[in-house]
XYZ file of C-alpha atoms in Angstrom:
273
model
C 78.346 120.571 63.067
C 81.546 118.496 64.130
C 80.212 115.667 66.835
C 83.516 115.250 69.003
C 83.295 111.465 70.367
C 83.781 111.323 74.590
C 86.113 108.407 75.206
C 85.189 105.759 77.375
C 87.588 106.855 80.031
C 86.221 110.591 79.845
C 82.572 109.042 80.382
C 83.637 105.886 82.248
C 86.542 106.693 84.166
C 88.594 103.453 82.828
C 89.362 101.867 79.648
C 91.003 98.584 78.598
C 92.573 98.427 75.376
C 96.108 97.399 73.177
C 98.300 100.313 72.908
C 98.881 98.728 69.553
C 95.721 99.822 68.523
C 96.797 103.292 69.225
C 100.206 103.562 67.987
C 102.204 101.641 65.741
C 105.383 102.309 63.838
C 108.126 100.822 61.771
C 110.813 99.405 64.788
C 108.150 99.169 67.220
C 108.911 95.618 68.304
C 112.938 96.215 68.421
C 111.571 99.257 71.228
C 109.517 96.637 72.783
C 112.509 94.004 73.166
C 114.729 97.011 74.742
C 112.583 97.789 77.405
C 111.876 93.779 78.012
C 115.469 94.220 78.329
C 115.566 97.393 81.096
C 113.371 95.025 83.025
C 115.680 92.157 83.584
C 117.697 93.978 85.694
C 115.169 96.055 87.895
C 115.999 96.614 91.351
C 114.464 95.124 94.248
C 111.657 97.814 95.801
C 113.925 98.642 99.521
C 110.580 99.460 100.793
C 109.151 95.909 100.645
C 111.632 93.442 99.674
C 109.840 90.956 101.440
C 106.900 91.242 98.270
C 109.002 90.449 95.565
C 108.390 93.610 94.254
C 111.040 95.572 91.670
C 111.016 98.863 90.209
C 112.557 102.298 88.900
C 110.964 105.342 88.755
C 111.544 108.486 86.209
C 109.845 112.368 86.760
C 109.011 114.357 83.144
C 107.350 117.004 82.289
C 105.120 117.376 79.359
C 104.258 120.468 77.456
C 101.050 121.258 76.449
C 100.367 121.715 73.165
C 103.874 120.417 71.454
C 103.558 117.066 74.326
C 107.487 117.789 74.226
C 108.610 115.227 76.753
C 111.179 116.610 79.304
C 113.083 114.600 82.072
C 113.628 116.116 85.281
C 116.910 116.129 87.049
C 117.698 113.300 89.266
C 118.891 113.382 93.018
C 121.968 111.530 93.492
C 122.770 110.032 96.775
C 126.055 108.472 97.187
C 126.991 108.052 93.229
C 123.382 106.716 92.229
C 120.174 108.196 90.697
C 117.060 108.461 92.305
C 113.923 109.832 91.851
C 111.425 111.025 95.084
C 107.530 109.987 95.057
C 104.926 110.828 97.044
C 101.234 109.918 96.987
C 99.786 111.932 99.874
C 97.317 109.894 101.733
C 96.557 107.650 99.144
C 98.682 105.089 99.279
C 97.655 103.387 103.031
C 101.007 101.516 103.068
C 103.061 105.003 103.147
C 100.663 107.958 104.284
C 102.807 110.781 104.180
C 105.644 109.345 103.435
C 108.723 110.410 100.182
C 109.588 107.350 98.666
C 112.949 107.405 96.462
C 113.014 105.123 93.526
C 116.184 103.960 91.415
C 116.071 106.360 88.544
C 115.484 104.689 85.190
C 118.079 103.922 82.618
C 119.280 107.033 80.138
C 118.708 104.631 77.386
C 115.060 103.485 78.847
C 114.541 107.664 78.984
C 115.751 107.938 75.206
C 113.285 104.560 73.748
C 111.037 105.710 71.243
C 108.096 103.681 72.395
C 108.249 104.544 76.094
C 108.307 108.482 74.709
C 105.451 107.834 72.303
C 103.489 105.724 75.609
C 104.177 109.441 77.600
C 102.802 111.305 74.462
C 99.899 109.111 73.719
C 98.897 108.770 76.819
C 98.995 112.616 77.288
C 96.870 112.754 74.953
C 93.837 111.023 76.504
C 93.877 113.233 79.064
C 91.527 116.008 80.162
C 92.250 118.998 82.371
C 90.520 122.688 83.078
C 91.936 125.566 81.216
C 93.717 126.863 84.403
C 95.823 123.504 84.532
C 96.581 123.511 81.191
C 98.223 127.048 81.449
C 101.252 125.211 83.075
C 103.292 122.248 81.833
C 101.909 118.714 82.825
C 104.194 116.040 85.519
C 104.328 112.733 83.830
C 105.693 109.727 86.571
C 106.931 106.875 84.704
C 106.970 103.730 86.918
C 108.702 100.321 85.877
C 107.498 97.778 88.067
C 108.268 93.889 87.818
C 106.367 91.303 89.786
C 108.665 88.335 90.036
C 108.350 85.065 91.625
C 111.153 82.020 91.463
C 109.867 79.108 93.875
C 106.447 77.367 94.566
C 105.116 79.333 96.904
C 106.314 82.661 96.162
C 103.911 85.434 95.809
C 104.656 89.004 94.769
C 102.397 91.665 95.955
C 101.578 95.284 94.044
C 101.111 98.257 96.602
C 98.453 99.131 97.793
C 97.066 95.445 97.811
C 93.653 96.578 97.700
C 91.213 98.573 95.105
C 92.748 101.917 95.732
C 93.170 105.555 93.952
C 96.745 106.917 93.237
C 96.147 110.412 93.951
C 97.172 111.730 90.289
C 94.126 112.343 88.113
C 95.759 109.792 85.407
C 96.903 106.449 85.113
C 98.105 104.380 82.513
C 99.478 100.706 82.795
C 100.921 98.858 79.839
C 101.900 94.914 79.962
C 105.307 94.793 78.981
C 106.249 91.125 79.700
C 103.876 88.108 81.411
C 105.754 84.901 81.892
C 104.870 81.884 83.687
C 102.451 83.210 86.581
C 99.408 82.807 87.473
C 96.934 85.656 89.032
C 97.787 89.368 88.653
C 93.703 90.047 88.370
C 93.240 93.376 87.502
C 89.586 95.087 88.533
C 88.022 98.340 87.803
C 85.314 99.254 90.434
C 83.760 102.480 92.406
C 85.186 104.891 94.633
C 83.427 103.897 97.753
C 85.132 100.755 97.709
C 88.334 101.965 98.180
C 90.093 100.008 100.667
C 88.924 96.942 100.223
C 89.001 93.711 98.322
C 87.562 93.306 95.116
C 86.111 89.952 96.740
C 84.496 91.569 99.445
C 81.808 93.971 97.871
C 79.218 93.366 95.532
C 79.940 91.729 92.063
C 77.894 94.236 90.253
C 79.760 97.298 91.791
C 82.480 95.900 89.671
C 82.678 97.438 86.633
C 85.153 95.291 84.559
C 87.843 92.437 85.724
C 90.599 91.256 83.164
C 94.304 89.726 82.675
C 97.044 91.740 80.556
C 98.441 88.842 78.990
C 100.257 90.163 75.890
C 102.766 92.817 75.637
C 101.064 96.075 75.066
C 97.853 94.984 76.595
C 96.896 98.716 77.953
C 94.410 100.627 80.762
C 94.130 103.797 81.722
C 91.914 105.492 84.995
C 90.743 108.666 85.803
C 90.931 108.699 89.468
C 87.877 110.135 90.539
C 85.733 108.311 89.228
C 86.980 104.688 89.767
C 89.406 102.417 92.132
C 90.994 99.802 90.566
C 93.197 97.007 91.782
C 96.152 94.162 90.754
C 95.827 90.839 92.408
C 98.957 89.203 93.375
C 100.896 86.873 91.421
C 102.244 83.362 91.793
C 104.779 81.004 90.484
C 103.667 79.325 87.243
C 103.589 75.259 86.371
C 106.537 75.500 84.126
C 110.509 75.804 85.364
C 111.719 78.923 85.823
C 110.969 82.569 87.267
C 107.683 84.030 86.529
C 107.132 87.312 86.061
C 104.567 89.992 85.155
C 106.330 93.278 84.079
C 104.395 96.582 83.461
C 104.935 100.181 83.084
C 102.770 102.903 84.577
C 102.388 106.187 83.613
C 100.417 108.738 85.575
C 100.030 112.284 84.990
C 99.265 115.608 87.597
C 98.979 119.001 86.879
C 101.465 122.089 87.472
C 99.057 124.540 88.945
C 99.514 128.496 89.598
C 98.674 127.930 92.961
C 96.953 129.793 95.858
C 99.274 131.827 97.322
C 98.046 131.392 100.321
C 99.200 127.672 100.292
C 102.960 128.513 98.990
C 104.692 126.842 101.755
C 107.781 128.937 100.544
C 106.043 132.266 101.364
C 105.612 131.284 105.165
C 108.791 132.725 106.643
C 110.744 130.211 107.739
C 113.688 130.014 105.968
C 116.166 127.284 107.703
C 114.871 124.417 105.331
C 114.496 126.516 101.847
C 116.893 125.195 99.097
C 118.651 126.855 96.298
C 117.362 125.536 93.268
């Protein structure tokens, strides 16, 4: 009989790893250097400038099965891209609230290795029949932490060992660069909220640095909270910087019909679409 291995993230709920390990390919590296490159010129986040904080944002689906990679349209406001988030209550810092994102580059959407991250990643994860009846949502964050003068500290959100909300999430080191902190910690559920100083030592279960590009982890939200400490200005000259993108991943359900918000009646804010 076949034994079928559980990963450590099925039986876990985290794992910490180089994507390398994963997937490699002839031209990897030259993909690499082009999305070093997308990051140079990331945007600053509008809803925290204050945190040194930059990012774009891209929506795909995924197809079950074929894990045929699919961007969704973009909204354009006034000539530019954008793409809308929303994290329910789970992100403290906006309960509730539609964030919109600068939509990544077409070339960033057309890299080899950031469609083979999607696809890999995918693969890793673990649904119920009835979700995988439906094609999967794949959010592709780029998000820079950068930091020019003693002194400066950039800030990830939420600052504090938290869940995202989507069952997945992946995070791949793309650049680190003359910083220091940017602690990453995996730890339990009833600690979300707080700092990973602040509760017991053995309730965490693993602490580590991304330090090279590629350096990889991946939760399953139920089972874990994790949390990125904030990141400082380095001893050399220059910016510092520690440049990562995420990848999380949410079911398109068949849903009750009795929670269709579109089957209510009211018709004055229904779209066309």
């Amino acid at each position: 009989m076949e034994v079928i291995a559980v990963s450590q993230l099925k039986e876990a709920g985290y794992e910490y790893y180089h994507f390398k390990d994963k997937i490699d390919y002839p031209g990897i590296d030259d993909d690499l250097a082009a999305l070093q490159h997308a990051f140079d010129n990331l945007p600053a986040d509008e809803y925290a400038p204050h945190l040194n904080r930059y990012r774009r944002y891209g929506r795909a689906l995924v197809m079950p099965g074929t894990h045929e990679v699919t961007w969704l349209p973009e909204t354009w406001v006034d000539g530019h891209a954008y793409y809308e988030y929303f994290q329910g209550s789970f992100n403290p810092e906006y309960v509730g609230e539609y964030r919109r994102f600068p939509a990544l580059w077409q070339c960033s959407m057309e890299n080899r290795l950031l469609r083979e991250m999607i696809r890999q990643d995918f693969r890793e994860t673990f649904w119920t029949r009835e979700d995988a009846l439906m094609p999967f949502h794949a959010g592709v964050h780029f998000v820079k932490l950068k930091v020019e003068n003693p002194g400066d500290v950039a800030v990830s959100s939420p600052n504090t060992l938290h869940q995202d909300g989507e069952p997945f999430t992946f995070a791949h080191l793309i650049r680190r660069n003359n910083i220091s902190g940017g602690l990453n910690a995996i730890s339990v559920p009833r600690h979300r909220g707080k700092m990973p100083a602040d509760i017991p030592q053995d309730d965490i279960k693993q602490s580590f640095y991304l330090d090279k590009p590629l350096e990889s982890y991946s939760v399953y939200d139920p089972l874990v909270t994790h949390y990125v400490g904030d990141v400082e200005k380095g001893e050399t000259d220059g910016p510092g910087e520690r440049s990562a993108i995420l990848i999380d991943y949410q079911p398109t359900v068949i849903a009750d019909p009795d929670q269709i918000r579109s089957t209510r009646g009211n018709t004055d804010f229904m779209i066309y679409v």
